[in-house]
């Protein structure tokens, strides 16, 4: 593949989104707004089954997002497809029905940069038309048509590493060198995005904690996170209440906030610029403490 000649700026700290530039000179928190009935942590809290179908309560979702913004979130990540280990794939129409009304309401009523967690080119086009700022794709634009769909918008894109698919990804993942393999994957996906016409300043990369990795892989990636910043793209880290925190603390998801914040501190120390979290206030506090460390006296 021919890739445009591009020398990334290692200090790149501004992200271009379809809703304007986001300053990342100080790291920011992305709050999770989960629209799936089966999330491992906050499942179904924003909707209920009606007529045998899961339906979102849009007002409840708006209140939750408003609360996260008040706590200091700079982005709201809206997701209608469950990517937890073993999850089934959600049909396109179901994903659109869950996501679009909430995205439209958020954009109309709140001053938020809206990120949409999707791998589907149709959903990307629909939310771009609605005015959303960013795509968060756990499949890194690998679905047929996804790179082209993203390139046809002005949205920022988060390219995440996942080994396999959610249905199978935790079946004994193996790597020779997890850091090198994940880095190589992300470099290739960023190159493919740029080759399709996506401005490098729209790209975010993410090693994908918990996606086809065992506990040791996850902690190796966390320890070596700094290496991922060398591509010059902002690095996003999603650690919130994940099983790696459970493995380290012996705690169930409801009790994993302190462990998650400890891991957030390590990710910030490794250069992460966007922290995806269910717990915005605590994450913003961690960012505040970390940022003081970097102040010149
Ligand atoms: C991540 C994510 C999830 C992550 C990015 C969970 C959608 C599982 N985790 N997206 N999504 N990075 N970019 O635990 O780590 O929230 S879902």
Short mmCIF file of C-alpha atoms and ligand atoms in Angstrom, two decimals:
data_model
loop_
_atom_site.label_atom_id
_atom_site.label_comp_id
_atom_site.label_asym_id
_atom_site.label_seq_id
_atom_site.Cartn_x
_atom_site.Cartn_y
_atom_site.Cartn_z
CA UNK A 1 0.00 0.00 0.00
CA UNK A 2 1.20 3.52 -0.78
CA UNK A 3 1.06 5.79 2.23
CA UNK A 4 1.33 9.55 2.08
CA UNK A 5 4.57 10.89 3.46
CA UNK A 6 3.66 12.13 6.91
CA UNK A 7 5.95 12.87 9.81
CA UNK A 8 3.82 12.87 12.92
CA UNK A 9 4.46 15.62 15.44
CA UNK A 10 5.32 13.88 18.70
CA UNK A 11 3.93 16.82 20.60
CA UNK A 12 0.58 16.72 18.79
CA UNK A 13 -1.88 17.75 21.42
CA UNK A 14 -4.84 19.00 19.44
CA UNK A 15 -7.50 16.73 18.02
CA UNK A 16 -9.65 17.79 15.08
CA UNK A 17 -13.25 16.71 15.46
CA UNK A 18 -16.33 17.51 13.40
CA UNK A 19 -17.39 19.74 16.32
CA UNK A 20 -14.15 21.73 16.39
CA UNK A 21 -10.68 21.31 17.85
CA UNK A 22 -10.17 19.65 21.20
CA UNK A 23 -7.17 20.84 23.21
CA UNK A 24 -5.35 17.87 24.69
CA UNK A 25 -2.35 19.74 26.11
CA UNK A 26 -3.91 18.69 29.40
CA UNK A 27 -5.49 15.21 29.32
CA UNK A 28 -9.29 14.97 29.22
CA UNK A 29 -11.95 12.54 30.38
CA UNK A 30 -14.37 10.86 27.99
CA UNK A 31 -17.51 9.82 29.89
CA UNK A 32 -19.20 6.54 28.95
CA UNK A 33 -22.91 6.68 28.09
CA UNK A 34 -23.93 3.08 27.67
CA UNK A 35 -27.05 2.34 25.62
CA UNK A 36 -26.84 -1.44 25.75
CA UNK A 37 -28.90 -3.74 27.97
CA UNK A 38 -25.98 -6.02 28.85
CA UNK A 39 -22.96 -3.91 29.80
CA UNK A 40 -20.76 -5.53 32.45
CA UNK A 41 -21.03 -2.54 34.75
CA UNK A 42 -23.93 -0.13 34.13
CA UNK A 43 -26.06 -2.36 31.93
CA UNK A 44 -29.65 -1.38 31.20
CA UNK A 45 -29.53 1.59 33.54
CA UNK A 46 -30.64 3.97 30.77
CA UNK A 47 -33.44 1.90 29.30
CA UNK A 48 -35.84 -0.98 29.77
CA UNK A 49 -37.47 -3.79 27.85
CA UNK A 50 -40.81 -2.87 26.28
CA UNK A 51 -42.79 -4.99 23.80
CA UNK A 52 -39.97 -7.52 23.97
CA UNK A 53 -37.43 -4.92 22.80
CA UNK A 54 -34.85 -2.92 24.72
CA UNK A 55 -35.68 0.81 24.55
CA UNK A 56 -33.61 3.76 25.67
CA UNK A 57 -35.03 6.43 27.94
CA UNK A 58 -33.67 9.51 26.12
CA UNK A 59 -34.36 11.89 29.03
CA UNK A 60 -32.51 9.64 31.41
CA UNK A 61 -29.56 9.43 28.99
CA UNK A 62 -29.53 13.24 28.70
CA UNK A 63 -29.52 13.64 32.49
CA UNK A 64 -26.64 11.18 32.81
CA UNK A 65 -24.65 12.97 30.11
CA UNK A 66 -25.40 16.36 31.66
CA UNK A 67 -24.11 15.04 34.99
CA UNK A 68 -20.88 13.81 33.40
CA UNK A 69 -20.31 17.19 31.73
CA UNK A 70 -20.87 18.94 35.06
CA UNK A 71 -18.21 16.64 36.53
CA UNK A 72 -15.78 17.78 33.85
CA UNK A 73 -16.06 15.30 30.96
CA UNK A 74 -14.99 16.87 27.64
CA UNK A 75 -16.40 14.08 25.47
CA UNK A 76 -19.40 11.80 25.80
CA UNK A 77 -18.97 8.34 24.27
CA UNK A 78 -22.32 6.93 23.20
CA UNK A 79 -22.44 3.20 22.51
CA UNK A 80 -25.23 1.00 21.19
CA UNK A 81 -23.27 -2.15 20.48
CA UNK A 82 -22.08 -4.24 23.39
CA UNK A 83 -18.44 -5.24 22.97
CA UNK A 84 -18.12 -7.11 26.26
CA UNK A 85 -16.46 -10.53 25.96
CA UNK A 86 -18.93 -13.00 24.44
CA UNK A 87 -21.45 -10.37 23.34
CA UNK A 88 -23.62 -10.98 20.28
CA UNK A 89 -23.59 -8.63 17.30
CA UNK A 90 -26.36 -6.03 17.24
CA UNK A 91 -28.36 -5.69 13.99
CA UNK A 92 -27.82 -2.36 12.20
CA UNK A 93 -31.37 -1.06 12.65
CA UNK A 94 -31.30 -1.85 16.37
CA UNK A 95 -28.01 0.02 16.76
CA UNK A 96 -29.36 3.03 14.86
CA UNK A 97 -32.58 3.02 16.93
CA UNK A 98 -30.59 3.07 20.13
CA UNK A 99 -27.92 5.56 19.18
CA UNK A 100 -29.43 8.18 16.85
CA UNK A 101 -32.17 9.62 19.11
CA UNK A 102 -29.66 10.03 21.93
CA UNK A 103 -26.98 11.57 19.70
CA UNK A 104 -29.52 14.03 18.29
CA UNK A 105 -30.79 14.95 21.76
CA UNK A 106 -27.25 15.41 23.13
CA UNK A 107 -26.26 17.65 20.24
CA UNK A 108 -29.47 19.70 20.47
CA UNK A 109 -29.54 20.15 24.23
CA UNK A 110 -25.99 19.92 25.61
CA UNK A 111 -22.67 21.54 24.82
CA UNK A 112 -20.75 18.30 24.41
CA UNK A 113 -18.43 16.72 21.92
CA UNK A 114 -20.24 13.53 21.06
CA UNK A 115 -18.25 10.39 20.28
CA UNK A 116 -20.09 7.38 18.89
CA UNK A 117 -18.87 3.89 19.63
CA UNK A 118 -19.55 2.04 16.37
CA UNK A 119 -17.91 -0.10 13.68
CA UNK A 120 -20.73 0.25 11.17
CA UNK A 121 -20.28 2.53 8.12
CA UNK A 122 -24.04 3.23 8.06
CA UNK A 123 -24.02 4.38 11.68
CA UNK A 124 -20.94 6.53 11.00
CA UNK A 125 -22.73 8.28 8.14
CA UNK A 126 -25.94 8.75 10.13
CA UNK A 127 -24.23 10.27 13.17
CA UNK A 128 -22.02 12.45 10.97
CA UNK A 129 -25.17 13.85 9.36
CA UNK A 130 -26.54 14.50 12.86
CA UNK A 131 -23.40 16.50 13.71
CA UNK A 132 -21.46 14.16 16.02
CA UNK A 133 -17.77 14.93 16.51
CA UNK A 134 -16.00 11.60 16.75
CA UNK A 135 -16.11 7.89 15.95
CA UNK A 136 -14.79 5.41 18.48
CA UNK A 137 -14.25 2.17 16.57
CA UNK A 138 -13.06 -0.87 18.52
CA UNK A 139 -12.47 -2.52 15.11
CA UNK A 140 -10.27 0.36 13.91
CA UNK A 141 -12.23 0.89 10.64
CA UNK A 142 -11.73 -2.72 9.51
CA UNK A 143 -15.36 -3.41 8.54
CA UNK A 144 -15.93 -3.20 4.77
CA UNK A 145 -16.70 0.41 3.86
CA UNK A 146 -15.78 1.82 7.28
CA UNK A 147 -12.56 3.63 6.27
CA UNK A 148 -14.34 5.23 3.32
CA UNK A 149 -17.36 6.18 5.45
CA UNK A 150 -15.14 7.80 8.09
CA UNK A 151 -13.05 9.55 5.43
CA UNK A 152 -16.24 11.04 3.99
CA UNK A 153 -16.86 12.91 7.26
CA UNK A 154 -14.92 15.43 9.36
CA UNK A 155 -15.12 13.30 12.48
CA UNK A 156 -12.16 12.39 14.64
CA UNK A 157 -11.59 8.62 14.78
CA UNK A 158 -10.29 6.49 17.61
CA UNK A 159 -8.54 3.41 16.21
CA UNK A 160 -8.50 0.67 18.85
CA UNK A 161 -6.64 -2.62 18.83
CA UNK A 162 -8.73 -5.76 19.30
CA UNK A 163 -7.57 -9.33 18.71
CA UNK A 164 -10.48 -11.30 17.21
CA UNK A 165 -14.11 -10.35 17.79
CA UNK A 166 -15.98 -9.78 21.08
CA UNK A 167 -17.59 -13.22 20.77
CA UNK A 168 -14.27 -15.03 20.81
CA UNK A 169 -11.57 -12.58 21.85
CA UNK A 170 -10.89 -13.94 25.33
CA UNK A 171 -10.16 -17.52 24.17
CA UNK A 172 -6.53 -17.71 25.34
CA UNK A 173 -5.03 -14.77 23.50
CA UNK A 174 -1.36 -15.25 22.57
CA UNK A 175 1.30 -12.79 21.48
CA UNK A 176 5.04 -13.11 20.92
CA UNK A 177 5.49 -9.46 21.83
CA UNK A 178 2.23 -7.79 22.75
CA UNK A 179 3.56 -4.21 22.63
CA UNK A 180 5.21 -4.61 19.23
CA UNK A 181 2.19 -6.40 17.74
CA UNK A 182 -0.36 -3.90 19.01
CA UNK A 183 1.83 -0.98 17.94
CA UNK A 184 2.32 -2.44 14.47
CA UNK A 185 -1.43 -2.96 14.10
CA UNK A 186 -2.19 0.63 15.14
CA UNK A 187 0.46 2.03 12.82
CA UNK A 188 -1.03 0.10 9.89
CA UNK A 189 -4.57 1.20 10.69
CA UNK A 190 -3.50 4.83 11.02
CA UNK A 191 -1.68 4.55 7.67
CA UNK A 192 -4.81 3.07 6.06
CA UNK A 193 -6.93 5.89 7.48
CA UNK A 194 -4.52 8.52 6.15
CA UNK A 195 -4.32 6.79 2.75
CA UNK A 196 -8.14 7.03 2.56
CA UNK A 197 -7.96 10.77 3.15
CA UNK A 198 -8.36 11.14 6.91
CA UNK A 199 -6.30 14.04 8.26
CA UNK A 200 -3.67 12.76 10.75
CA UNK A 201 -4.90 15.39 13.19
CA UNK A 202 -8.22 13.52 13.36
CA UNK A 203 -6.62 10.27 14.57
CA UNK A 204 -6.50 8.85 18.11
CA UNK A 205 -4.98 5.44 18.91
CA UNK A 206 -5.82 3.04 21.72
CA UNK A 207 -4.17 -0.29 22.69
CA UNK A 208 -7.60 -1.67 23.64
CA UNK A 209 -7.21 -2.85 27.22
CA UNK A 210 -9.14 -6.10 27.72
CA UNK A 211 -9.82 -6.74 24.03
CA UNK A 212 -8.21 -10.11 23.29
CA UNK A 213 -5.54 -9.79 25.98
CA UNK A 214 -4.91 -11.60 29.25
CA UNK A 215 -4.05 -9.80 32.49
CA UNK A 216 -0.31 -9.89 31.87
CA UNK A 217 -0.74 -8.55 28.33
CA UNK A 218 -2.89 -5.72 29.67
CA UNK A 219 -0.37 -4.74 32.34
CA UNK A 220 2.53 -4.96 29.89
CA UNK A 221 0.67 -2.55 27.61
CA UNK A 222 0.00 -0.23 30.54
CA UNK A 223 3.65 -0.32 31.62
CA UNK A 224 4.84 0.41 28.06
CA UNK A 225 2.09 2.88 27.12
CA UNK A 226 4.64 5.66 26.49
CA UNK A 227 5.80 3.80 23.37
CA UNK A 228 2.41 4.35 21.74
CA UNK A 229 2.72 8.12 22.06
CA UNK A 230 5.75 8.02 19.76
CA UNK A 231 3.55 7.77 16.67
CA UNK A 232 2.46 11.33 17.38
CA UNK A 233 -1.24 10.56 17.76
CA UNK A 234 -3.04 11.20 21.03
CA UNK A 235 -3.42 7.94 23.01
CA UNK A 236 -6.75 6.99 24.56
CA UNK A 237 -6.89 4.56 27.49
CA UNK A 238 -10.02 2.71 28.63
CA UNK A 239 -9.40 0.96 31.94
CA UNK A 240 -12.58 1.74 33.82
CA UNK A 241 -13.60 -1.17 36.10
CA UNK A 242 -12.22 -3.72 33.61
CA UNK A 243 -11.32 -7.31 34.50
CA UNK A 244 -7.60 -6.42 34.66
CA UNK A 245 -8.48 -4.21 37.64
CA UNK A 246 -10.44 -7.11 39.09
CA UNK A 247 -7.45 -9.41 38.59
CA UNK A 248 -5.18 -6.98 40.42
CA UNK A 249 -7.56 -6.25 43.32
CA UNK A 250 -9.80 -9.31 43.62
CA UNK A 251 -12.85 -7.05 43.40
CA UNK A 252 -16.16 -7.12 41.49
CA UNK A 253 -16.93 -4.28 39.01
CA UNK A 254 -18.94 -2.27 41.58
CA UNK A 255 -15.86 -2.14 43.84
CA UNK A 256 -13.23 -1.36 41.21
CA UNK A 257 -13.23 2.46 41.28
CA UNK A 258 -10.12 2.93 43.48
CA UNK A 259 -8.16 0.36 41.46
CA UNK A 260 -9.33 1.97 38.22
CA UNK A 261 -8.13 5.39 39.35
CA UNK A 262 -4.74 3.94 40.29
CA UNK A 263 -4.50 2.53 36.76
CA UNK A 264 -5.61 5.88 35.28
CA UNK A 265 -2.69 7.51 37.09
CA UNK A 266 -0.28 5.04 35.46
CA UNK A 267 -1.85 5.65 32.04
CA UNK A 268 -1.46 9.42 32.50
CA UNK A 269 2.14 8.86 33.52
CA UNK A 270 2.54 6.90 30.27
CA UNK A 271 1.28 9.85 28.25
CA UNK A 272 -2.42 9.03 27.70
CA UNK A 273 -4.37 12.13 26.62
CA UNK A 274 -7.93 10.81 26.73
CA UNK A 275 -9.22 8.64 29.57
CA UNK A 276 -12.48 6.77 28.86
CA UNK A 277 -14.31 6.26 32.13
CA UNK A 278 -17.64 5.50 33.78
CA UNK A 279 -16.55 7.64 36.76
CA UNK A 280 -15.94 11.14 35.49
CA UNK A 281 -15.51 13.08 38.76
CA UNK A 282 -12.86 10.70 40.12
CA UNK A 283 -11.06 10.57 36.77
CA UNK A 284 -10.99 14.37 36.44
CA UNK A 285 -9.52 14.55 39.96
CA UNK A 286 -6.77 12.12 38.95
CA UNK A 287 -6.04 14.24 35.87
CA UNK A 288 -5.85 17.31 38.12
CA UNK A 289 -3.36 15.64 40.47
CA UNK A 290 -1.27 14.37 37.58
CA UNK A 291 -1.27 17.73 35.82
CA UNK A 292 0.14 19.45 38.94
CA UNK A 293 3.12 17.14 38.77
CA UNK A 294 3.96 18.52 35.35
CA UNK A 295 3.72 22.20 36.36
CA UNK A 296 7.01 24.07 36.41
CA UNK A 297 7.67 25.70 39.78
C1 LIG B 1 -13.06 0.61 25.29
C2 LIG B 1 -13.87 1.13 24.28
C3 LIG B 1 -15.02 -0.25 25.50
C4 LIG B 1 -11.69 1.01 25.32
C5 LIG B 1 -12.17 2.39 23.40
C6 LIG B 1 -15.74 -1.28 28.59
C7 LIG B 1 -16.23 0.84 23.57
C8 LIG B 1 -15.85 -2.08 27.38
N1 LIG B 1 -13.80 -0.24 26.05
N2 LIG B 1 -13.44 2.01 23.35
N3 LIG B 1 -15.09 0.59 24.43
N4 LIG B 1 -11.29 1.90 24.36
N5 LIG B 1 -11.67 3.25 22.50
O1 LIG B 1 -15.22 -1.87 29.57
O2 LIG B 1 -10.87 0.59 26.13
O3 LIG B 1 -16.17 -0.13 28.67
S1 LIG B 1 -16.41 -1.18 26.00
#
